[in-house]
Amino acid sequence: MSINKLTTVGRLTADPVLSQANDAACASFTLASDTRARDASGGYLTNFYRCTAWRRQAEICAQYLHKGDKVTVAGDLSLRPYRDKNGVERMAVQLNVSDIELPPRHQSTAAAPAEEDDELPI
């Protein structure tokens, strides 16, 4: 038996794009994930994963994820050949999302309850 599952943390490079494929909702987005390896200038190397979520999970991604959000995704990894705009054959890393951890919600300070005075009247 083979297991092909990748879990990675990264930031969205753009808002997810919601579409329909075979009568099911499909959300596509690219995740940029830094590695521990460094380039010649000392900066971290980054992997880019093309992610696809399906059905209800796709709708949730389209509603709650935005460019720059930091998320954790897990899913099956595959390589897809394609030709770039110059006709050069390349390989794209595709992640079919099975699990996603959404970024925490930003809580409004205006909605926070007022602090109570701890002093008792005497």
Coordinates of N, CA and C in Angstrom, one line a residue:
M1 N 0.8 -1.2 0.0 CA 0.0 0.0 0.0 C 0.9 1.2 0.0
S2 N 0.5 2.2 -0.8 CA 1.2 3.5 -0.9 C 0.4 4.6 -0.2
I3 N 1.1 5.5 0.4 CA 0.4 6.7 1.0 C 1.0 7.9 0.3
N4 N 0.2 8.7 -0.2 CA 0.6 10.0 -0.9 C -0.1 11.1 -0.3
K5 N 0.3 11.6 0.8 CA -0.3 12.7 1.5 C 0.7 13.8 1.9
L6 N 0.4 15.0 1.6 CA 1.2 16.1 2.0 C 0.5 17.1 2.9
T7 N 1.1 17.5 3.9 CA 0.6 18.6 4.8 C 1.6 19.7 4.8
T8 N 1.1 20.9 4.5 CA 2.0 22.0 4.4 C 1.3 23.3 4.9
V9 N 2.1 24.2 5.4 CA 1.6 25.5 5.8 C 2.2 26.6 4.9
G10 N 1.3 27.5 4.5 CA 1.8 28.6 3.6 C 0.8 29.7 3.5
R11 N 1.1 30.6 2.6 CA 0.2 31.8 2.4 C -0.4 31.8 1.0
L12 N -1.6 32.2 0.9 CA -2.3 32.2 -0.4 C -1.6 33.4 -1.2
T13 N -1.4 33.1 -2.5 CA -0.8 34.1 -3.4 C -1.8 35.0 -4.0
A14 N -3.1 34.5 -4.0 CA -4.2 35.3 -4.5 C -5.5 34.7 -3.9
D15 N -6.6 35.4 -4.1 CA -7.9 34.9 -3.6 C -8.2 33.6 -4.4
P16 N -8.9 32.6 -3.7 CA -9.4 31.4 -4.4 C -10.3 31.8 -5.5
V17 N -10.3 30.9 -6.6 CA -11.2 31.1 -7.7 C -12.2 29.9 -7.6
L18 N -13.5 30.3 -7.5 CA -14.6 29.3 -7.4 C -15.1 29.1 -8.8
S19 N -15.3 27.8 -9.2 CA -15.8 27.4 -10.5 C -16.7 26.1 -10.3
Q20 N -17.2 25.7 -11.4 CA -18.0 24.4 -11.4 C -17.2 23.4 -12.4
A21 N -17.1 22.2 -11.9 CA -16.5 21.1 -12.7 C -17.3 19.8 -12.5
N22 N -17.9 19.3 -13.5 CA -18.7 18.0 -13.4 C -19.8 18.2 -12.3
D23 N -20.5 19.3 -12.4 CA -21.6 19.6 -11.5 C -21.2 19.7 -10.0
A24 N -20.0 20.0 -9.7 CA -19.5 20.2 -8.3 C -18.7 21.5 -8.2
A25 N -18.8 22.1 -7.1 CA -18.1 23.4 -6.9 C -16.6 23.0 -6.7
C26 N -15.8 23.9 -7.3 CA -14.3 23.6 -7.3 C -13.6 25.0 -7.0
A27 N -12.8 25.0 -6.0 CA -12.0 26.2 -5.7 C -10.5 25.9 -5.9
S28 N -9.9 26.8 -6.6 CA -8.5 26.7 -6.9 C -7.7 27.9 -6.3
F29 N -6.6 27.6 -5.7 CA -5.7 28.6 -5.2 C -4.3 28.1 -5.1
T30 N -3.3 29.1 -5.1 CA -1.9 28.7 -5.0 C -1.4 29.1 -3.6
L31 N -0.7 28.1 -3.0 CA -0.1 28.3 -1.7 C 1.4 28.4 -1.8
A32 N 2.0 29.4 -1.2 CA 3.4 29.6 -1.2 C 3.9 29.1 0.2
S33 N 4.8 28.1 0.2 CA 5.3 27.5 1.4 C 6.8 27.6 1.5
D34 N 7.4 28.3 2.5 CA 8.8 28.3 2.6 C 9.4 27.0 3.0
T35 N 10.6 26.7 2.6 CA 11.3 25.5 3.0 C 12.4 25.9 4.0
R36 N 13.1 24.9 4.5 CA 14.3 25.2 5.3 C 15.5 25.5 4.5
A37 N 15.5 25.2 3.2 CA 16.7 25.4 2.4 C 16.8 26.9 2.0
R38 N 18.0 27.3 1.8 CA 18.3 28.7 1.5 C 18.9 28.8 0.1
D39 N 18.7 29.9 -0.5 CA 19.3 30.2 -1.8 C 20.7 30.8 -1.6
A40 N 21.4 31.2 -2.7 CA 22.7 31.8 -2.6 C 22.7 33.1 -1.8
S41 N 21.6 33.8 -1.8 CA 21.6 35.1 -1.1 C 21.2 35.0 0.4
G42 N 20.9 33.7 0.8 CA 20.5 33.5 2.2 C 19.0 33.5 2.4
G43 N 18.2 33.8 1.4 CA 16.8 33.8 1.6 C 16.2 32.3 1.5
Y44 N 15.1 32.1 2.1 CA 14.5 30.8 2.1 C 13.9 30.5 0.7
L45 N 14.1 29.2 0.3 CA 13.4 28.8 -1.0 C 12.0 28.6 -0.7
T46 N 11.1 28.8 -1.7 CA 9.7 28.7 -1.5 C 9.2 27.7 -2.5
N47 N 8.3 26.8 -2.1 CA 7.5 25.9 -2.9 C 6.2 26.5 -3.2
F48 N 5.7 26.3 -4.4 CA 4.3 26.8 -4.8 C 3.5 25.6 -5.1
Y49 N 2.4 25.5 -4.4 CA 1.5 24.3 -4.6 C 0.1 24.9 -5.2
R50 N -0.3 24.3 -6.3 CA -1.6 24.6 -6.9 C -2.6 23.7 -6.2
C51 N -3.5 24.3 -5.4 CA -4.4 23.5 -4.6 C -5.8 23.6 -5.2
T52 N -6.5 22.4 -5.0 CA -7.9 22.4 -5.5 C -8.8 21.7 -4.4
A53 N -9.8 22.4 -4.0 CA -10.8 21.9 -3.0 C -12.1 21.7 -3.8
W54 N -12.9 20.8 -3.3 CA -14.2 20.4 -4.0 C -15.4 20.5 -3.1
R55 N -16.5 20.7 -3.7 CA -17.9 20.7 -3.1 C -18.0 21.7 -2.0
R56 N -18.5 21.4 -0.9 CA -18.7 22.3 0.2 C -17.4 23.0 0.7
Q57 N -16.4 22.2 0.7 CA -15.0 22.7 1.1 C -14.6 23.8 0.2
A58 N -14.9 23.7 -1.1 CA -14.6 24.7 -2.1 C -15.3 26.0 -1.8
E59 N -16.6 25.9 -1.5 CA -17.4 27.0 -1.1 C -16.9 27.8 0.1
I60 N -16.5 27.0 1.1 CA -15.9 27.6 2.3 C -14.6 28.3 2.0
C61 N -13.7 27.7 1.2 CA -12.5 28.3 0.8 C -12.7 29.6 0.1
A62 N -13.7 29.6 -0.8 CA -14.0 30.8 -1.6 C -14.5 31.9 -0.7
Q63 N -15.3 31.6 0.3 CA -15.9 32.5 1.2 C -14.9 33.1 2.2
Y64 N -14.1 32.3 2.8 CA -13.3 32.7 4.0 C -11.8 32.9 3.7
L65 N -11.3 32.4 2.6 CA -9.8 32.6 2.3 C -9.6 33.8 1.4
H66 N -8.5 34.5 1.7 CA -8.1 35.7 0.9 C -6.6 35.7 0.7
K67 N -6.1 36.4 -0.3 CA -4.7 36.6 -0.5 C -4.0 36.9 0.8
G68 N -2.9 36.2 1.0 CA -2.0 36.5 2.2 C -2.4 35.7 3.4
D69 N -3.6 35.1 3.4 CA -4.0 34.3 4.6 C -3.0 33.1 4.8
K70 N -2.7 32.8 6.0 CA -1.8 31.7 6.3 C -2.7 30.5 6.7
V71 N -2.6 29.4 5.9 CA -3.4 28.2 6.1 C -2.6 27.0 6.2
T72 N -3.1 25.9 6.7 CA -2.6 24.6 6.7 C -3.5 23.7 5.8
V73 N -2.9 23.1 4.8 CA -3.7 22.2 4.0 C -3.0 20.8 3.9
A74 N -3.8 19.8 3.7 CA -3.4 18.5 3.5 C -4.1 17.9 2.4
G75 N -3.5 17.0 1.7 CA -4.2 16.3 0.6 C -3.2 15.4 -0.2
D76 N -3.8 14.9 -1.3 CA -3.0 14.0 -2.2 C -2.2 14.9 -3.2
L77 N -0.9 14.5 -3.4 CA 0.0 15.3 -4.2 C 0.1 14.6 -5.6
S78 N 0.1 15.4 -6.6 CA 0.3 14.9 -7.9 C 1.1 15.9 -8.8
L79 N 1.8 15.4 -9.8 CA 2.5 16.2 -10.7 C 1.8 16.3 -12.0
R80 N 1.6 17.5 -12.6 CA 0.9 17.6 -13.9 C 1.8 18.4 -14.9
P81 N 2.0 17.7 -16.0 CA 2.8 18.4 -17.0 C 2.0 19.5 -17.7
Y82 N 2.7 20.6 -18.1 CA 2.0 21.7 -18.9 C 3.1 22.4 -19.7
R83 N 2.6 23.2 -20.7 CA 3.5 24.0 -21.4 C 3.3 25.4 -21.0
D84 N 4.5 26.1 -20.8 CA 4.4 27.5 -20.4 C 4.1 28.4 -21.6
K85 N 4.0 29.7 -21.4 CA 3.7 30.6 -22.6 C 4.8 30.6 -23.6
N86 N 6.0 30.1 -23.3 CA 7.1 30.0 -24.3 C 7.2 28.7 -24.9
G87 N 6.2 27.8 -24.6 CA 6.2 26.4 -25.2 C 7.1 25.4 -24.5
V88 N 7.7 25.8 -23.4 CA 8.6 24.9 -22.6 C 7.8 24.0 -21.7
E89 N 8.1 22.7 -21.8 CA 7.3 21.7 -21.0 C 7.8 21.8 -19.5
R90 N 6.9 22.0 -18.6 CA 7.1 22.1 -17.2 C 6.2 21.2 -16.4
M91 N 6.5 21.1 -15.1 CA 5.7 20.2 -14.2 C 5.1 21.1 -13.1
A92 N 3.8 21.0 -12.9 CA 3.1 21.7 -11.8 C 2.8 20.7 -10.7
V93 N 3.0 21.2 -9.5 CA 2.7 20.4 -8.3 C 1.3 20.7 -7.9
Q94 N 0.4 19.7 -8.0 CA -1.0 19.8 -7.7 C -1.3 19.2 -6.4
L95 N -2.1 19.8 -5.5 CA -2.5 19.3 -4.2 C -4.0 19.2 -4.2
N96 N -4.6 18.0 -4.2 CA -6.1 17.8 -4.1 C -6.4 17.9 -2.6
V97 N -7.0 18.9 -2.2 CA -7.2 19.2 -0.7 C -8.2 18.3 -0.1
S98 N -7.8 17.6 1.0 CA -8.8 16.8 1.7 C -9.0 17.5 3.1
D99 N -8.1 18.2 3.6 CA -8.3 18.9 4.9 C -7.7 20.3 4.8
I100 N -8.3 21.3 5.5 CA -7.8 22.6 5.5 C -8.1 23.2 6.9
E101 N -7.1 24.0 7.4 CA -7.3 24.7 8.6 C -7.4 26.2 8.3
L102 N -8.6 26.8 8.5 CA -8.8 28.2 8.1 C -8.0 29.1 9.1
P103 N -7.7 30.3 8.6 CA -7.0 31.2 9.5 C -8.0 31.7 10.6
P104 N -7.4 32.1 11.8 CA -8.3 32.5 12.8 C -9.0 33.8 12.4
R105 N -10.3 34.0 12.9 CA -11.0 35.2 12.6 C -10.4 36.4 13.3
H106 N -10.5 37.5 12.7 CA -10.1 38.7 13.4 C -11.2 39.2 14.2
Q107 N -11.0 39.4 15.5 CA -12.1 39.8 16.3 C -12.1 41.3 16.5
S108 N -13.3 41.9 16.4 CA -13.4 43.3 16.4 C -13.3 43.8 17.9
T109 N -12.5 44.9 18.1 CA -12.4 45.4 19.4 C -13.7 46.2 19.8
A110 N -14.5 46.6 18.8 CA -15.7 47.3 19.1 C -16.7 46.4 19.7
A111 N -16.7 45.1 19.4 CA -17.6 44.2 19.9 C -17.2 43.6 21.3
A112 N -16.0 43.9 21.7 CA -15.5 43.4 23.0 C -16.3 43.9 24.2
P113 N -16.7 43.1 25.2 CA -17.4 43.6 26.3 C -16.6 44.6 27.1
A114 N -17.3 45.6 27.7 CA -16.7 46.6 28.5 C -16.2 45.9 29.8
E115 N -15.0 46.3 30.2 CA -14.4 45.8 31.4 C -15.2 46.3 32.6
E116 N -15.4 45.4 33.6 CA -16.1 45.9 34.8 C -15.1 46.4 35.8
D117 N -15.6 47.3 36.6 CA -14.8 47.9 37.6 C -14.8 46.9 38.8
D118 N -13.5 46.5 39.2 CA -13.4 45.5 40.3 C -13.6 46.1 41.6
E119 N -13.6 47.4 41.8 CA -13.8 48.0 43.1 C -15.2 48.0 43.5
L120 N -15.5 47.6 44.8 CA -16.8 47.6 45.3 C -17.1 49.0 46.0
P121 N -18.3 49.5 45.8 CA -18.7 50.7 46.5 C -18.8 50.5 48.0
I122 N -18.3 51.5 48.7 CA -18.3 51.3 50.2 C -19.2 52.4 50.8

